[in-house]
Amino acid sequence: MFIKKKLLLCFMMSLILFMTTSCTKKEIETNKELEVNNTKSYSKVTLMKNSSSKLIEEFKLINGKKDYIDSLKPIANFKYSIKDNVYLYQFIKSTGQSLSNSYISITTNNKSIELDDFYSASDITMSPKGTAVAFRAYAKDDYLSFEDKPRIFDIDKNKYKEIPIDTLISGNLFKWHGENTLIYYGVKTENNLKKAALYKFDFEKNEEYEEKSFKGNITFMDFVNSDELIILLRVNEKKSQLIKYNLASKEYTILNDSIDTIYDMTFFKDDIFILAKDVNNVISIFNINSLGKIKRLIYDFPKKVHEKGGLTTDEKGNLYFLDIDADFNSNVYMINRENNSINLIIDDLSYYHLYKAIN
């Protein structure tokens, strides 16, 4: 009996050791850290183009002129910080029926980290100094296979961080407020009552706080500076309000009620630019000036603005966007900061996308 127990104990210890070794190996393979030599030179605006060789060509755009950077494998997303030398690529492995099977590669300070423990990812957002990212992860080729909470990855420490909340975050409505706080819009249930509001989670204190509740549902939000958010608030089925919310004072200003949907946003100094659809179902680019006044910039040239093509400004404040044709090909345009003229700068129909540096 003693011998049998001893053999059983040895077997259990061997099994535990094997499982521990396997888990450790899996963790290392999930967050691979590789030495790299990144000598690429980027600008505030990066243009990606599908090439005939099935690779993506990278170009930097400065003052309406493009300059070739490199060619790379197909990507689904790109986030980068020039100032802090952090570059995140979401590379595509294969295309599924609903989602692309992909992985995330992060390059910083001559090392590269690969995140490959999911089927696909979306809604990637990087903290202002590039020390952390948050994103939605999907378990399989199905839009409904997303995880309940966004994943939080600490780039400096090369590991995931827990976000222990029960709040159901709505879509892609989560943004970094500094390096250690995530602000998000979602629904929290307490005492069988559901409350939709802006919440924030402080990773240093490991606590969640309610930031602000609104009369309506938030459909878009993004930072224009360290303490101000542009928010699109759906008041009812027919009306939305474009507001500017200050986190320090917890006060907000209603800017406009003629915008129905916002696809993208960028800013330069005191000017805010939104790629949006108005209440008349027209997709265009709008400028919000320092006084909060809104002005439509695009009318009939080009005829159709690509709502998913990206919107960004360069170092001099020139604004870049794409048009789109029936075959989903685009040209590249620039609105000159000095004279507000609209210029066709790349007249070469192809599949493009514009990306902007976070700093």
Tab-separated table of C-alpha atoms in Angstrom:
chain	number	residue	atom	x	y	z
A	1	MET	CA	0.000	0.000	0.000
A	2	PHE	CA	2.851	2.392	0.917
A	3	ILE	CA	4.569	1.671	-2.396
A	4	LYS	CA	1.348	2.348	-4.318
A	5	LYS	CA	0.829	5.626	-2.453
A	6	LYS	CA	4.439	6.594	-3.102
A	7	LEU	CA	4.090	5.810	-6.809
A	8	LEU	CA	0.833	7.788	-6.937
A	9	LEU	CA	2.475	10.749	-5.191
A	10	CYS	CA	5.411	10.663	-7.651
A	11	PHE	CA	2.980	10.545	-10.547
A	12	MET	CA	1.030	13.544	-9.213
A	13	MET	CA	4.207	15.568	-8.655
A	14	SER	CA	5.407	14.734	-12.172
A	15	LEU	CA	2.028	15.779	-13.585
A	16	ILE	CA	2.105	19.087	-11.673
A	17	LEU	CA	5.688	19.716	-12.817
A	18	PHE	CA	4.694	18.991	-16.417
A	19	MET	CA	1.670	21.294	-16.222
A	20	THR	CA	3.737	24.064	-14.644
A	21	THR	CA	6.439	23.708	-17.279
A	22	SER	CA	3.831	23.711	-20.048
A	23	CYS	CA	2.133	26.846	-18.680
A	24	THR	CA	5.444	28.635	-18.361
A	25	LYS	CA	6.378	27.698	-21.898
A	26	LYS	CA	3.002	28.871	-23.186
A	27	GLU	CA	3.368	32.224	-21.407
A	28	ILE	CA	6.800	32.770	-22.936
A	29	GLU	CA	5.514	31.881	-26.387
A	30	THR	CA	2.518	34.189	-25.951
A	31	ASN	CA	4.560	37.271	-25.049
A	32	LYS	CA	7.710	36.718	-27.066
A	33	GLU	CA	10.418	39.313	-26.534
A	34	LEU	CA	12.898	39.548	-29.381
A	35	GLU	CA	15.893	41.752	-30.019
A	36	VAL	CA	15.423	43.960	-33.092
A	37	ASN	CA	17.154	46.854	-34.769
A	38	ASN	CA	14.488	49.365	-35.764
A	39	THR	CA	16.022	52.023	-38.021
A	40	LYS	CA	12.790	53.180	-39.706
A	41	SER	CA	12.062	56.878	-39.803
A	42	TYR	CA	8.413	57.939	-39.405
A	43	SER	CA	6.545	61.236	-39.496
A	44	LYS	CA	3.330	62.327	-37.816
A	45	VAL	CA	1.344	60.962	-40.795
A	46	THR	CA	1.855	57.452	-42.209
A	47	LEU	CA	0.190	56.314	-45.428
A	48	MET	CA	-0.209	52.577	-46.020
A	49	LYS	CA	-0.767	51.262	-49.555
A	50	ASN	CA	-1.590	47.780	-50.812
A	51	SER	CA	1.059	46.875	-53.399
A	52	SER	CA	0.897	44.414	-56.283
A	53	SER	CA	3.303	42.104	-54.445
A	54	LYS	CA	0.692	41.550	-51.695
A	55	LEU	CA	2.812	43.572	-49.296
A	56	ILE	CA	1.958	46.877	-47.654
A	57	GLU	CA	4.047	49.893	-48.601
A	58	GLU	CA	4.660	52.510	-45.907
A	59	PHE	CA	5.081	56.197	-46.724
A	60	LYS	CA	5.487	59.247	-44.539
A	61	LEU	CA	3.587	62.361	-45.582
A	62	ILE	CA	4.991	65.812	-44.858
A	63	ASN	CA	3.613	68.995	-46.399
A	64	GLY	CA	1.824	67.063	-49.148
A	65	LYS	CA	4.814	64.991	-50.226
A	66	LYS	CA	5.269	61.259	-49.699
A	67	ASP	CA	8.515	59.509	-48.831
A	68	TYR	CA	8.907	55.709	-48.937
A	69	ILE	CA	9.674	54.026	-45.603
A	70	ASP	CA	9.447	50.247	-46.024
A	71	SER	CA	7.357	47.261	-47.173
A	72	LEU	CA	5.765	44.845	-44.740
A	73	LYS	CA	3.271	42.040	-44.359
A	74	PRO	CA	-0.482	42.846	-44.457
A	75	ILE	CA	-1.734	44.666	-41.377
A	76	ALA	CA	-5.093	45.416	-39.762
A	77	ASN	CA	-3.927	48.291	-37.566
A	78	PHE	CA	-0.956	50.481	-36.694
A	79	LYS	CA	-0.351	52.619	-33.594
A	80	TYR	CA	2.855	54.495	-32.933
A	81	SER	CA	4.620	57.095	-30.838
A	82	ILE	CA	7.602	58.797	-32.478
A	83	LYS	CA	8.560	60.677	-29.310
A	84	ASP	CA	8.650	57.533	-27.154
A	85	ASN	CA	9.837	55.174	-29.916
A	86	VAL	CA	6.928	52.695	-29.658
A	87	TYR	CA	5.473	51.011	-32.764
A	88	LEU	CA	2.550	48.578	-32.697
A	89	TYR	CA	1.525	46.545	-35.741
A	90	GLN	CA	-1.447	44.211	-35.923
A	91	PHE	CA	-0.313	41.713	-38.553
A	92	ILE	CA	-2.814	39.555	-40.448
A	93	LYS	CA	-2.144	35.806	-40.587
A	94	SER	CA	-5.201	34.867	-42.636
A	95	THR	CA	-8.657	36.167	-43.480
A	96	GLY	CA	-11.664	34.399	-41.971
A	97	GLN	CA	-15.348	34.696	-42.819
A	98	SER	CA	-16.001	37.351	-40.173
A	99	LEU	CA	-12.618	38.328	-38.734
A	100	SER	CA	-8.978	38.253	-39.719
A	101	ASN	CA	-6.741	35.936	-37.732
A	102	SER	CA	-4.029	38.265	-36.447
A	103	TYR	CA	-1.346	38.949	-33.866
A	104	ILE	CA	0.127	42.106	-32.333
A	105	SER	CA	3.793	43.034	-32.638
A	106	ILE	CA	5.159	45.867	-30.483
A	107	THR	CA	8.597	47.304	-31.129
A	108	THR	CA	10.280	49.628	-28.638
A	109	ASN	CA	13.861	50.371	-27.606
A	110	ASN	CA	15.391	47.689	-29.855
A	111	LYS	CA	13.128	44.897	-28.631
A	112	SER	CA	9.955	43.389	-30.034
A	113	ILE	CA	7.042	41.803	-28.147
A	114	GLU	CA	4.509	39.535	-29.847
A	115	LEU	CA	0.979	38.940	-28.506
A	116	ASP	CA	-0.495	35.883	-30.141
A	117	ASP	CA	-2.899	34.343	-27.606
A	118	PHE	CA	-6.165	35.260	-29.377
A	119	TYR	CA	-7.783	34.726	-32.776
A	120	SER	CA	-8.228	38.411	-33.566
A	121	ALA	CA	-8.154	41.867	-31.966
A	122	SER	CA	-9.860	45.209	-32.485
A	123	ASP	CA	-10.229	48.711	-31.013
A	124	ILE	CA	-6.553	48.992	-30.077
A	125	THR	CA	-5.746	52.112	-28.065
A	126	MET	CA	-2.287	53.118	-26.829
A	127	SER	CA	-1.532	55.213	-23.756
A	128	PRO	CA	-0.135	58.743	-24.408
A	129	LYS	CA	3.494	57.748	-23.730
A	130	GLY	CA	3.191	54.266	-25.240
A	131	THR	CA	3.689	52.311	-21.999
A	132	ALA	CA	0.451	50.299	-22.284
A	133	VAL	CA	-2.256	49.231	-24.731
A	134	ALA	CA	-5.872	48.171	-24.397
A	135	PHE	CA	-7.783	46.144	-26.990
A	136	ARG	CA	-10.692	43.777	-27.618
A	137	ALA	CA	-9.720	40.141	-28.070
A	138	TYR	CA	-11.730	37.513	-29.974
A	139	ALA	CA	-11.497	33.773	-29.348
A	140	LYS	CA	-12.545	32.652	-32.836
A	141	ASP	CA	-13.766	33.767	-36.248
A	142	ASP	CA	-16.996	35.197	-34.846
A	143	TYR	CA	-17.896	38.777	-33.908
A	144	LEU	CA	-19.733	37.451	-30.842
A	145	SER	CA	-16.637	35.687	-29.477
A	146	PHE	CA	-15.198	38.886	-27.961
A	147	GLU	CA	-14.096	38.892	-24.343
A	148	ASP	CA	-16.250	40.766	-21.817
A	149	LYS	CA	-13.474	43.182	-20.847
A	150	PRO	CA	-10.706	44.767	-22.891
A	151	ARG	CA	-7.264	43.301	-22.434
A	152	ILE	CA	-4.669	45.551	-20.838
A	153	PHE	CA	-1.031	44.949	-21.716
A	154	ASP	CA	1.861	46.665	-19.919
A	155	ILE	CA	4.536	47.172	-22.588
A	156	ASP	CA	7.284	48.180	-20.148
A	157	LYS	CA	6.769	45.074	-17.987
A	158	ASN	CA	5.845	42.757	-20.891
A	159	LYS	CA	2.753	41.355	-19.195
A	160	TYR	CA	-1.019	41.658	-19.025
A	161	LYS	CA	-2.691	43.622	-16.236
A	162	GLU	CA	-6.021	42.669	-14.720
A	163	ILE	CA	-8.946	45.090	-14.813
A	164	PRO	CA	-11.257	43.652	-12.121
A	165	ILE	CA	-14.560	45.302	-13.046
A	166	ASP	CA	-18.116	44.144	-13.693
A	167	THR	CA	-18.970	47.136	-15.870
A	168	LEU	CA	-19.961	46.157	-19.401
A	169	ILE	CA	-17.962	48.487	-21.638
A	170	SER	CA	-19.745	49.623	-24.777
A	171	GLY	CA	-17.959	48.793	-28.045
A	172	ASN	CA	-14.725	50.709	-28.581
A	173	LEU	CA	-15.519	53.400	-26.012
A	174	PHE	CA	-12.403	53.073	-23.869
A	175	LYS	CA	-9.438	55.479	-23.895
A	176	TRP	CA	-6.306	56.056	-21.853
A	177	HIS	CA	-6.239	59.053	-19.514
A	178	GLY	CA	-2.538	59.213	-18.763
A	179	GLU	CA	-0.492	56.037	-18.391
A	180	ASN	CA	-2.345	54.411	-15.476
A	181	THR	CA	-6.027	55.245	-15.940
A	182	LEU	CA	-8.526	53.884	-18.442
A	183	ILE	CA	-11.703	55.878	-19.007
A	184	TYR	CA	-14.685	54.141	-20.583
A	185	TYR	CA	-18.424	54.276	-21.186
A	186	GLY	CA	-20.447	51.311	-19.987
A	187	VAL	CA	-23.246	49.883	-17.914
A	188	LYS	CA	-22.835	48.924	-14.277
A	189	THR	CA	-25.401	46.926	-12.297
A	190	GLU	CA	-25.859	47.666	-8.602
A	191	ASN	CA	-28.803	46.510	-6.457
A	192	ASN	CA	-30.476	45.164	-9.616
A	193	LEU	CA	-30.343	48.637	-11.168
A	194	LYS	CA	-28.389	49.310	-14.356
A	195	LYS	CA	-26.602	52.626	-14.798
A	196	ALA	CA	-24.889	53.830	-17.955
A	197	ALA	CA	-22.116	56.348	-17.335
A	198	LEU	CA	-18.520	57.298	-17.942
A	199	TYR	CA	-16.287	55.318	-15.580
A	200	LYS	CA	-12.557	55.227	-15.008
A	201	PHE	CA	-10.234	52.603	-13.589
A	202	ASP	CA	-7.064	53.618	-11.762
A	203	PHE	CA	-4.479	50.830	-12.119
A	204	GLU	CA	-2.219	52.277	-9.421
A	205	LYS	CA	-5.029	52.248	-6.842
A	206	ASN	CA	-6.755	49.245	-8.452
A	207	GLU	CA	-10.120	51.015	-8.131
A	208	GLU	CA	-13.024	51.969	-10.380
A	209	TYR	CA	-14.780	55.330	-10.127
A	210	GLU	CA	-17.842	56.837	-11.756
A	211	GLU	CA	-16.746	59.848	-13.793
A	212	LYS	CA	-19.974	61.306	-15.188
A	213	SER	CA	-23.477	60.280	-16.213
A	214	PHE	CA	-25.293	61.850	-19.151
A	215	LYS	CA	-28.897	61.978	-20.339
A	216	GLY	CA	-28.369	59.844	-23.413
A	217	ASN	CA	-25.978	57.240	-24.802
A	218	ILE	CA	-22.402	57.966	-25.818
A	219	THR	CA	-21.587	56.766	-29.347
A	220	PHE	CA	-18.140	58.353	-29.753
A	221	MET	CA	-15.439	59.812	-27.522
A	222	ASP	CA	-11.790	60.791	-27.848
A	223	PHE	CA	-9.323	63.105	-26.149
A	224	VAL	CA	-8.330	66.471	-27.642
A	225	ASN	CA	-5.937	67.220	-24.782
A	226	SER	CA	-5.007	65.653	-21.448
A	227	ASP	CA	-8.254	66.681	-19.713
A	228	GLU	CA	-10.876	67.228	-22.424
A	229	LEU	CA	-12.995	64.756	-24.358
A	230	ILE	CA	-15.039	65.267	-27.493
A	231	ILE	CA	-18.199	63.185	-27.015
A	232	LEU	CA	-21.106	62.433	-29.326
A	233	LEU	CA	-24.194	61.860	-27.196
A	234	ARG	CA	-27.284	60.170	-28.636
A	235	VAL	CA	-30.170	61.996	-26.943
A	236	ASN	CA	-32.938	60.164	-28.798
A	237	GLU	CA	-33.475	58.273	-32.065
A	238	LYS	CA	-33.409	61.467	-34.118
A	239	LYS	CA	-30.999	63.704	-32.240
A	240	SER	CA	-27.369	63.681	-31.111
A	241	GLN	CA	-25.346	66.325	-29.313
A	242	LEU	CA	-21.674	67.024	-29.934
A	243	ILE	CA	-20.156	68.052	-26.609
A	244	LYS	CA	-16.795	68.925	-25.085
A	245	TYR	CA	-16.333	67.461	-21.605
A	246	ASN	CA	-13.721	68.620	-19.096
A	247	LEU	CA	-12.542	65.901	-16.694
A	248	ALA	CA	-11.074	68.382	-14.206
A	249	SER	CA	-14.253	70.418	-13.738
A	250	LYS	CA	-16.706	67.672	-14.760
A	251	GLU	CA	-18.522	70.295	-16.828
A	252	TYR	CA	-19.422	70.064	-20.495
A	253	THR	CA	-20.356	72.378	-23.351
A	254	ILE	CA	-22.800	71.520	-26.150
A	255	LEU	CA	-21.119	72.425	-29.441
A	256	ASN	CA	-23.596	71.271	-32.057
A	257	ASP	CA	-26.654	69.093	-32.669
A	258	SER	CA	-26.294	68.491	-36.426
A	259	ILE	CA	-23.799	65.585	-36.284
A	260	ASP	CA	-25.219	62.059	-36.408
A	261	THR	CA	-22.111	59.805	-36.504
A	262	ILE	CA	-18.378	60.375	-35.986
A	263	TYR	CA	-15.925	58.031	-37.730
A	264	ASP	CA	-12.599	59.658	-36.866
A	265	MET	CA	-11.116	62.731	-35.229
A	266	THR	CA	-7.829	64.591	-35.141
A	267	PHE	CA	-6.653	68.008	-34.006
A	268	PHE	CA	-3.943	70.604	-34.460
A	269	LYS	CA	-3.386	73.292	-31.831
A	270	ASP	CA	-6.881	74.710	-31.072
A	271	ASP	CA	-8.567	73.269	-34.178
A	272	ILE	CA	-10.479	69.983	-33.981
A	273	PHE	CA	-11.358	68.057	-37.149
A	274	ILE	CA	-13.981	65.316	-37.323
A	275	LEU	CA	-14.781	62.920	-40.146
A	276	ALA	CA	-18.517	62.551	-39.650
A	277	LYS	CA	-22.017	62.097	-41.042
A	278	ASP	CA	-24.492	64.905	-40.426
A	279	VAL	CA	-28.250	64.718	-39.862
A	280	ASN	CA	-28.782	65.030	-43.633
A	281	ASN	CA	-26.841	61.775	-44.141
A	282	VAL	CA	-23.865	63.590	-45.716
A	283	ILE	CA	-20.362	62.326	-44.903
A	284	SER	CA	-17.830	65.139	-44.762
A	285	ILE	CA	-15.059	66.715	-42.704
A	286	PHE	CA	-15.928	69.386	-40.156
A	287	ASN	CA	-13.752	71.857	-38.285
A	288	ILE	CA	-14.437	72.931	-34.694
A	289	ASN	CA	-12.498	76.100	-33.876
A	290	SER	CA	-11.279	77.436	-30.533
A	291	LEU	CA	-14.644	79.152	-29.958
A	292	GLY	CA	-16.552	75.904	-30.434
A	293	LYS	CA	-17.981	76.932	-33.811
A	294	ILE	CA	-18.368	74.110	-36.347
A	295	LYS	CA	-17.805	74.451	-40.099
A	296	ARG	CA	-18.124	71.967	-42.957
A	297	LEU	CA	-14.926	71.757	-45.044
A	298	ILE	CA	-15.785	69.341	-47.899
A	299	TYR	CA	-18.689	69.825	-50.311
A	300	ASP	CA	-18.274	68.506	-53.873
A	301	PHE	CA	-14.498	67.950	-54.151
A	302	PRO	CA	-13.983	65.138	-53.736
A	303	LYS	CA	-17.459	63.754	-54.340
A	304	LYS	CA	-17.255	61.079	-51.646
A	305	VAL	CA	-15.048	61.065	-48.553
A	306	HIS	CA	-13.858	57.653	-47.320
A	307	GLU	CA	-15.270	57.426	-43.791
A	308	LYS	CA	-12.951	54.549	-42.835
A	309	GLY	CA	-9.807	55.790	-44.562
A	310	GLY	CA	-8.380	57.786	-41.670
A	311	LEU	CA	-7.999	61.476	-40.825
A	312	THR	CA	-4.820	63.124	-39.591
A	313	THR	CA	-2.670	66.266	-39.594
A	314	ASP	CA	1.037	66.640	-40.227
A	315	GLU	CA	3.649	68.689	-38.375
A	316	LYS	CA	2.495	71.900	-40.096
A	317	GLY	CA	-1.216	71.338	-39.520
A	318	ASN	CA	-2.105	70.203	-43.052
A	319	LEU	CA	-5.075	67.827	-42.974
A	320	TYR	CA	-5.064	64.476	-44.857
A	321	PHE	CA	-7.980	62.270	-45.920
A	322	LEU	CA	-9.098	59.855	-48.674
A	323	ASP	CA	-11.910	59.647	-51.176
A	324	ILE	CA	-13.479	56.312	-52.241
A	325	ASP	CA	-14.942	54.906	-55.459
A	326	ALA	CA	-17.327	52.046	-56.234
A	327	ASP	CA	-14.450	49.527	-56.153
A	328	PHE	CA	-13.262	50.777	-52.706
A	329	ASN	CA	-10.144	52.372	-54.191
A	330	SER	CA	-9.001	55.799	-53.087
A	331	ASN	CA	-6.901	58.842	-53.852
A	332	VAL	CA	-5.150	60.952	-51.213
A	333	TYR	CA	-6.071	64.571	-50.458
A	334	MET	CA	-4.656	67.370	-48.318
A	335	ILE	CA	-6.287	70.540	-46.993
A	336	ASN	CA	-3.591	73.199	-46.846
A	337	ARG	CA	-3.337	74.814	-43.410
A	338	GLU	CA	-2.323	78.236	-44.778
A	339	ASN	CA	-5.036	78.823	-47.404
A	340	ASN	CA	-7.642	76.064	-46.713
A	341	SER	CA	-7.331	74.810	-50.310
A	342	ILE	CA	-8.212	71.167	-51.031
A	343	ASN	CA	-5.424	69.434	-52.963
A	344	LEU	CA	-5.332	66.049	-54.707
A	345	ILE	CA	-1.793	65.000	-53.778
A	346	ILE	CA	-1.799	61.317	-54.849
A	347	ASP	CA	-3.829	60.647	-57.998
A	348	ASP	CA	-3.203	56.912	-58.138
A	349	LEU	CA	-6.251	54.790	-57.308
A	350	SER	CA	-5.372	52.069	-54.816
A	351	TYR	CA	-6.309	50.772	-51.383
A	352	TYR	CA	-4.847	53.219	-48.852
A	353	HIS	CA	-5.168	53.934	-45.167
A	354	LEU	CA	-3.940	56.913	-43.120
A	355	TYR	CA	-2.464	56.491	-39.628
A	356	LYS	CA	-1.453	59.183	-37.139
A	357	ALA	CA	1.199	59.231	-34.437
A	358	ILE	CA	-0.111	59.580	-30.877
A	359	ASN	CA	2.709	62.065	-30.184
